[in-house]
PDB file of C-alpha atoms in Angstrom:
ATOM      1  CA  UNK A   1       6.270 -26.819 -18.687  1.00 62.00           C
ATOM      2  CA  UNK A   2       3.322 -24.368 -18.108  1.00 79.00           C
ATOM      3  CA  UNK A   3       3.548 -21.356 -16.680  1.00 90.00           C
ATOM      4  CA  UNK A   4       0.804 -19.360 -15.658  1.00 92.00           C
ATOM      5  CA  UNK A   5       0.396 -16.128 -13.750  1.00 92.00           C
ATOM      6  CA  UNK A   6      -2.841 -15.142 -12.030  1.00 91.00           C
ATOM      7  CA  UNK A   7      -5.153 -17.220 -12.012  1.00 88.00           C
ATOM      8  CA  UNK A   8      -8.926 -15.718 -11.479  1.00 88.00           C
ATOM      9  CA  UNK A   9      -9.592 -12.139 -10.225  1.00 85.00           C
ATOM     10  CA  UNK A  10     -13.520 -12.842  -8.738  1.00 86.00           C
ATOM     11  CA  UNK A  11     -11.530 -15.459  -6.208  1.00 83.00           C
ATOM     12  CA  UNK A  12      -8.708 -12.943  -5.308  1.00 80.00           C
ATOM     13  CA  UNK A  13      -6.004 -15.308  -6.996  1.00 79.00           C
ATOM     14  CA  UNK A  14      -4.503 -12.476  -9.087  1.00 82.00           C
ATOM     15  CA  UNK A  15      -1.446 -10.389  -8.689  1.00 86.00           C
ATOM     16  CA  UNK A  16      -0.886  -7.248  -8.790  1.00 84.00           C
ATOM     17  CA  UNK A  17       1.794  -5.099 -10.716  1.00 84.00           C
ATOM     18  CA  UNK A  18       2.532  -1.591 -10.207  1.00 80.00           C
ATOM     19  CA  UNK A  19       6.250   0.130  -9.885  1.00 72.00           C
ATOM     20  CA  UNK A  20       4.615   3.658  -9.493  1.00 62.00           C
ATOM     21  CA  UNK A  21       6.724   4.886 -12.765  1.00 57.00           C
ATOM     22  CA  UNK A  22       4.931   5.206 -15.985  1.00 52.00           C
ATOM     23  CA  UNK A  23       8.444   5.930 -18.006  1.00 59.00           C
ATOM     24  CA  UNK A  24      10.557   2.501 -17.190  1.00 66.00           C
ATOM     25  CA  UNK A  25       8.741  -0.282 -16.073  1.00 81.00           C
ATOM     26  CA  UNK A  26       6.673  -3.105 -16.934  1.00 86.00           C
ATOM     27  CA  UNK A  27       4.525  -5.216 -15.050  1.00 88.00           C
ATOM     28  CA  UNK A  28       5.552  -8.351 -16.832  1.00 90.00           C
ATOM     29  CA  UNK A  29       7.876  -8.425 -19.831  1.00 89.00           C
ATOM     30  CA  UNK A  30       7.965 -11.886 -21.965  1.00 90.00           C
ATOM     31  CA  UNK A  31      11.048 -12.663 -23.785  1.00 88.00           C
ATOM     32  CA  UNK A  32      10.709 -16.490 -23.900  1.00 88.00           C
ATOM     33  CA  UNK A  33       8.234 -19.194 -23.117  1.00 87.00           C
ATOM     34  CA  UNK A  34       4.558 -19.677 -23.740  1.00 91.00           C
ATOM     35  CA  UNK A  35       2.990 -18.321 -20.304  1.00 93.00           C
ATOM     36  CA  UNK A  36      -0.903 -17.428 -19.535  1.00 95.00           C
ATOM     37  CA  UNK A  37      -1.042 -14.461 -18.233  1.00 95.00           C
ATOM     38  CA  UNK A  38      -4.864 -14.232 -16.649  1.00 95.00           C
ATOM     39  CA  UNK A  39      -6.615 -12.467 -14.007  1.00 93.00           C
ATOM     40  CA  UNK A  40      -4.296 -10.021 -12.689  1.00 93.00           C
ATOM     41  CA  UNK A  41      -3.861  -6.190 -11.978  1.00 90.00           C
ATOM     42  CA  UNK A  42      -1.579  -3.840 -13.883  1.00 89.00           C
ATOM     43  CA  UNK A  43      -1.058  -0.571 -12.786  1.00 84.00           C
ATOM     44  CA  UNK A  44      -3.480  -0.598 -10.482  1.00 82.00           C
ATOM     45  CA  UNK A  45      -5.545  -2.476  -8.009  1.00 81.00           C
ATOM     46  CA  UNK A  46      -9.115  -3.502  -6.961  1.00 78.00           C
ATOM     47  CA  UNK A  47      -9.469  -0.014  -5.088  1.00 77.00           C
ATOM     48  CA  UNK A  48      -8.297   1.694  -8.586  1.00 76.00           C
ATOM     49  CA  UNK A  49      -4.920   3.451  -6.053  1.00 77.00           C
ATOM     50  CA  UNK A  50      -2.427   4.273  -9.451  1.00 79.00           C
ATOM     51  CA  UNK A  51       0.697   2.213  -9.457  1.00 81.00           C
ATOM     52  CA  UNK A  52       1.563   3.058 -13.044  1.00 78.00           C
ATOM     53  CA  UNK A  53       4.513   1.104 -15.647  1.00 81.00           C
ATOM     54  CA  UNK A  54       5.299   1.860 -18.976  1.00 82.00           C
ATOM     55  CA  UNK A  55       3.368  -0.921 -20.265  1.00 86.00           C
ATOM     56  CA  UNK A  56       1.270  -3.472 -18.305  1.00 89.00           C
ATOM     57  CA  UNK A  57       2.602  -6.212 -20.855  1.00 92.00           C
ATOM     58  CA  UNK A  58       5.170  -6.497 -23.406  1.00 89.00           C
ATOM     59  CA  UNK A  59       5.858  -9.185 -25.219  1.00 88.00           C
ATOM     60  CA  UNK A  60       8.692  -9.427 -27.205  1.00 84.00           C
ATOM     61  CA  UNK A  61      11.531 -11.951 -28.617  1.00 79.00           C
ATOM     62  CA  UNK A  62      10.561 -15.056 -28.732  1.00 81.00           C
ATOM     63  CA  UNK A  63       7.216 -14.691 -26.593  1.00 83.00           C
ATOM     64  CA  UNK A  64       5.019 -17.359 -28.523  1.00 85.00           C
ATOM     65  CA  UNK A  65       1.995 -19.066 -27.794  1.00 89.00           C
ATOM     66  CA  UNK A  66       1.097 -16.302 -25.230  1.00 92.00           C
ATOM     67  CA  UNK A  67      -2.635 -15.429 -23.955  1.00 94.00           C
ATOM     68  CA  UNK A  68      -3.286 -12.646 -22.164  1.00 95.00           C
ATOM     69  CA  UNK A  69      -6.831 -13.116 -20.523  1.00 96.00           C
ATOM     70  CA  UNK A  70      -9.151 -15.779 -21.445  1.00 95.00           C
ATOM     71  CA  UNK A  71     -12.940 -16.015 -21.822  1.00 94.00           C
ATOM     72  CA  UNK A  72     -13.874 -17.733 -18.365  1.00 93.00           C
ATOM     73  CA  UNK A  73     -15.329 -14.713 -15.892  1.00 90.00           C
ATOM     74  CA  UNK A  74     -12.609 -13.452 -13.864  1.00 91.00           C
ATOM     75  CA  UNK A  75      -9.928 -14.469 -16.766  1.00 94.00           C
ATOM     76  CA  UNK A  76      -9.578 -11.345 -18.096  1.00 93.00           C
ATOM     77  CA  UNK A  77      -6.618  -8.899 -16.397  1.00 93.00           C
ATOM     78  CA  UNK A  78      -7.712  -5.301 -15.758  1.00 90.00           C
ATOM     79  CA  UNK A  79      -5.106  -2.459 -16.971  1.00 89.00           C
ATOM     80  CA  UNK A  80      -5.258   1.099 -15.675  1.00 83.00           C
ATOM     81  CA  UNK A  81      -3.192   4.263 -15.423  1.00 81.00           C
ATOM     82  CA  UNK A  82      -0.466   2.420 -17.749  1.00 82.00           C
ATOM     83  CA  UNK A  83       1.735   4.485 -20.636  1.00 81.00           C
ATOM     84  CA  UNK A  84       0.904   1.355 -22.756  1.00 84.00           C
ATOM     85  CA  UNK A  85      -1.553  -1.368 -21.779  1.00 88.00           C
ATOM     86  CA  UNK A  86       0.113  -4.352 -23.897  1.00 89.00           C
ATOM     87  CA  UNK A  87       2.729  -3.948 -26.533  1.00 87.00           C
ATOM     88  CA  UNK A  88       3.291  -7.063 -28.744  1.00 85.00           C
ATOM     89  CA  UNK A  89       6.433  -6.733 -29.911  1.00 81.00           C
ATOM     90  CA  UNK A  90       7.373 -10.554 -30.451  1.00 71.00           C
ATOM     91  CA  UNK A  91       8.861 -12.766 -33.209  1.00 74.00           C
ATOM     92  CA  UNK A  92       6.324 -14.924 -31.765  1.00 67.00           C
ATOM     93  CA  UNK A  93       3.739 -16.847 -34.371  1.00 69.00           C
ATOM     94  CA  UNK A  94       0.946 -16.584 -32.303  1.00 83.00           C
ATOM     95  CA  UNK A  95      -0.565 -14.749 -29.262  1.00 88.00           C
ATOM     96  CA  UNK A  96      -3.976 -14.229 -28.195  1.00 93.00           C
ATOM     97  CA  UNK A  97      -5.299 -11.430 -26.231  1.00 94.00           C
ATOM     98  CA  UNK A  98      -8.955 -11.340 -25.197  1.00 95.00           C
ATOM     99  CA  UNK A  99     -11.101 -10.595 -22.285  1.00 95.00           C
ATOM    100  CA  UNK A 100      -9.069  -8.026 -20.924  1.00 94.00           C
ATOM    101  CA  UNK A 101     -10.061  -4.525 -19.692  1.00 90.00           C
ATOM    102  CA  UNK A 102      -7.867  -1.745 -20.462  1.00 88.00           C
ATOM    103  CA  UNK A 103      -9.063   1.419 -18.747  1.00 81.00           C
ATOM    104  CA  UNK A 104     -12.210   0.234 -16.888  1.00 78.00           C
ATOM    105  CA  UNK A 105     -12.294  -2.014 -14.387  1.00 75.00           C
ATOM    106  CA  UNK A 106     -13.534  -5.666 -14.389  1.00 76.00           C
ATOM    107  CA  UNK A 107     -16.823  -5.132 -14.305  1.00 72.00           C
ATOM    108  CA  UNK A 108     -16.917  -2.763 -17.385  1.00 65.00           C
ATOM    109  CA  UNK A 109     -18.779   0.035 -15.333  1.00 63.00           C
ATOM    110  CA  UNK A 110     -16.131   1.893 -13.517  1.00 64.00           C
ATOM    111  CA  UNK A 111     -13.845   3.920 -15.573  1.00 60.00           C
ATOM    112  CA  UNK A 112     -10.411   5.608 -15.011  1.00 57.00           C
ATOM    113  CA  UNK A 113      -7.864   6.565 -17.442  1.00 50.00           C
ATOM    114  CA  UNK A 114      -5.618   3.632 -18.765  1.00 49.00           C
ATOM    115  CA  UNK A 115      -2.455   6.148 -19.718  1.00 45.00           C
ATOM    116  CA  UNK A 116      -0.312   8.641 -17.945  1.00 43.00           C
ATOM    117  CA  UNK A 117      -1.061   8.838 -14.562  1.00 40.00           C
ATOM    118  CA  UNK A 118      -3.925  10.465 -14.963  1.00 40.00           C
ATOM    119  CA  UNK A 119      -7.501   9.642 -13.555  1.00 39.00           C
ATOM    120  CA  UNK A 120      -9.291  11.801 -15.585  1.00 36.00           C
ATOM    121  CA  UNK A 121     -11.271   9.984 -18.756  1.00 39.00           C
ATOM    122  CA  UNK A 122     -10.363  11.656 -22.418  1.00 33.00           C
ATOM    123  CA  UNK A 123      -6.734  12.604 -20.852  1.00 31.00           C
ATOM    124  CA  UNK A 124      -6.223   8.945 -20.885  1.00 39.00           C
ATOM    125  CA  UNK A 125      -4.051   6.121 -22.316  1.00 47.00           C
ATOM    126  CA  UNK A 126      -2.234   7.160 -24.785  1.00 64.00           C
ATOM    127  CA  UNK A 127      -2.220   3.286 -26.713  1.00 79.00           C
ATOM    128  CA  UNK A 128      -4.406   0.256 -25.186  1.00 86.00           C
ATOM    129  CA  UNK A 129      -2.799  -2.304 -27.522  1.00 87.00           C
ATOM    130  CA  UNK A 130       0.502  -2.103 -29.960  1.00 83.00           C
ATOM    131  CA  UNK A 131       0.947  -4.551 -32.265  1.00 83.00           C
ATOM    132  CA  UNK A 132       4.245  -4.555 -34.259  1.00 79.00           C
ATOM    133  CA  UNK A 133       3.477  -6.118 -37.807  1.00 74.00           C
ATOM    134  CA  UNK A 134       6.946  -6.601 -39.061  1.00 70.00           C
ATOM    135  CA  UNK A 135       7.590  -8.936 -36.307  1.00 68.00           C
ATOM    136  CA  UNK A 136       3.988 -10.271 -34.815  1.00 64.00           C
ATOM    137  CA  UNK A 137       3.356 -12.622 -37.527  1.00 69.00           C
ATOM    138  CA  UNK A 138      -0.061 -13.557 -35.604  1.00 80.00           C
ATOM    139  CA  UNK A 139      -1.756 -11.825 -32.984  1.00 84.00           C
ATOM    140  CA  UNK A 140      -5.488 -12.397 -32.411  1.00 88.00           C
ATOM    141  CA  UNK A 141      -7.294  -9.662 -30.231  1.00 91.00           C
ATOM    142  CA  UNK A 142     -10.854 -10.415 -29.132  1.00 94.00           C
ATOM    143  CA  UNK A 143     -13.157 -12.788 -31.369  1.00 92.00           C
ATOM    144  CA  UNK A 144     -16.494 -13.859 -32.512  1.00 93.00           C
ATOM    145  CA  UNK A 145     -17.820 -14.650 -29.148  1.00 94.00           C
ATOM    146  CA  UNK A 146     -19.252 -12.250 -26.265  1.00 92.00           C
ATOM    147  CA  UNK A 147     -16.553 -13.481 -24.108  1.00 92.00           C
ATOM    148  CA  UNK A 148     -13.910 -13.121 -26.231  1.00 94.00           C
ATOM    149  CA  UNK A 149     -13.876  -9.040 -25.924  1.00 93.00           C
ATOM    150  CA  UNK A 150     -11.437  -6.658 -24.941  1.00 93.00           C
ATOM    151  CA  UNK A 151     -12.814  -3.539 -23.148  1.00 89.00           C
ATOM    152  CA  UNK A 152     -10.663  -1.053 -24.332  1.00 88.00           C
ATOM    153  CA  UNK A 153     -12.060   2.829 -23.307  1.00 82.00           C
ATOM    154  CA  UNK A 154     -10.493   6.603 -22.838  1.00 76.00           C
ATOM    155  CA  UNK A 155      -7.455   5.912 -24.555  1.00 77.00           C
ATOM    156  CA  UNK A 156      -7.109   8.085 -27.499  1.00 78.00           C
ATOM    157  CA  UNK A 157      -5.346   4.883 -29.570  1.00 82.00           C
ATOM    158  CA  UNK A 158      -7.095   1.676 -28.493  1.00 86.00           C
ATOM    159  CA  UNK A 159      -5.365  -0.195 -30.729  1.00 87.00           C
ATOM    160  CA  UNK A 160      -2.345   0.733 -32.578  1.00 84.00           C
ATOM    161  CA  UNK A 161      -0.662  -1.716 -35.321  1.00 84.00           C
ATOM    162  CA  UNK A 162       2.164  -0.103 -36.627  1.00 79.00           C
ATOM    163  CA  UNK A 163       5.653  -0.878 -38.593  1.00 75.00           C
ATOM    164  CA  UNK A 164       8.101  -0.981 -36.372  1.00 61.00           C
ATOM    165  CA  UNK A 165       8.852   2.758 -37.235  1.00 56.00           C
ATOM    166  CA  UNK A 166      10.489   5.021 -34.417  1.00 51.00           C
ATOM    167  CA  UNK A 167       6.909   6.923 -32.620  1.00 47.00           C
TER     168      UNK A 167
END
């Protein structure tokens, strides 16, 4: 079936995930399935309070067919004060990730630091986006279109697309 969480943030039909610990936890981890994940709050909220994880997202096993976001207003899910805003760590074949805000807020004005607890821009997120390439055989992040665009700011690796190799 379809699974979707969120739905649109300008209509207050998002969730929010925060576990206050920016060493353990995710916000939402994907193992299986095909879910949307759109329109929702990690690590934070619409005040910008810190509620830090790990990651916001992680994707991994067989996580296929995911999207993270979407290109309708109010689609995209806002990520702040997170270790790691998504990691894509999947066998999957495909997932798409666009119109998403990692370390500014849905409007693209207000900023705060995406990574380590800390609210101060430049001692930010340490990665917005990690792509593993020995086992993401297709990730798409942003496109050709306006809408399409992730807003990814004060992290000093926005996006990071490495081998699989121990950090």
């Amino acid at each position: 079936g379809t699974i979707t969480i969120g739905g649109n943030i300008l209509s207050g039909e998002g969730n929010y995930f925060g576990f206050q610990d920016d060493v353990n936890d995710e916000g939402i981890a994907v193992n299986n399935g095909s879910p949307t994940i759109k329109g929702n709050w990690f690590g934070t909220n619409s005040i910008k309070t810190n509620i830090a994880n790990y990651s916001g997202v992680t994707l991994a096993g067989g996580a296929d067919l995911v999207v993270l976001g979407g290109t309708t207003a109010g689609d995209g899910n806002v990520f702040g004060y997170n270790t790691r805003g998504i990691i894509a760590n999947s066998t999957a074949s495909t997932q798409t990730i666009k119109g998403n805000y990692l370390g500014v807020t849905n409007d693209a004005a207000s900023t705060w630091s995406n990574i380590g607890g800390t609210a101060t821009p430049g001692g930010a997120d340490i990665l917005g986006i990690r792509i593993n390439v020995n086992v993401s055989t297709t990730t798409s992040i942003g496109g050709p279109n306006l809408a399409d665009r992730n807003y990814i700011c004060f992290c000093p690796i926005g996006i990071d697309i490495y081998d699989g190799s121990p950090v």
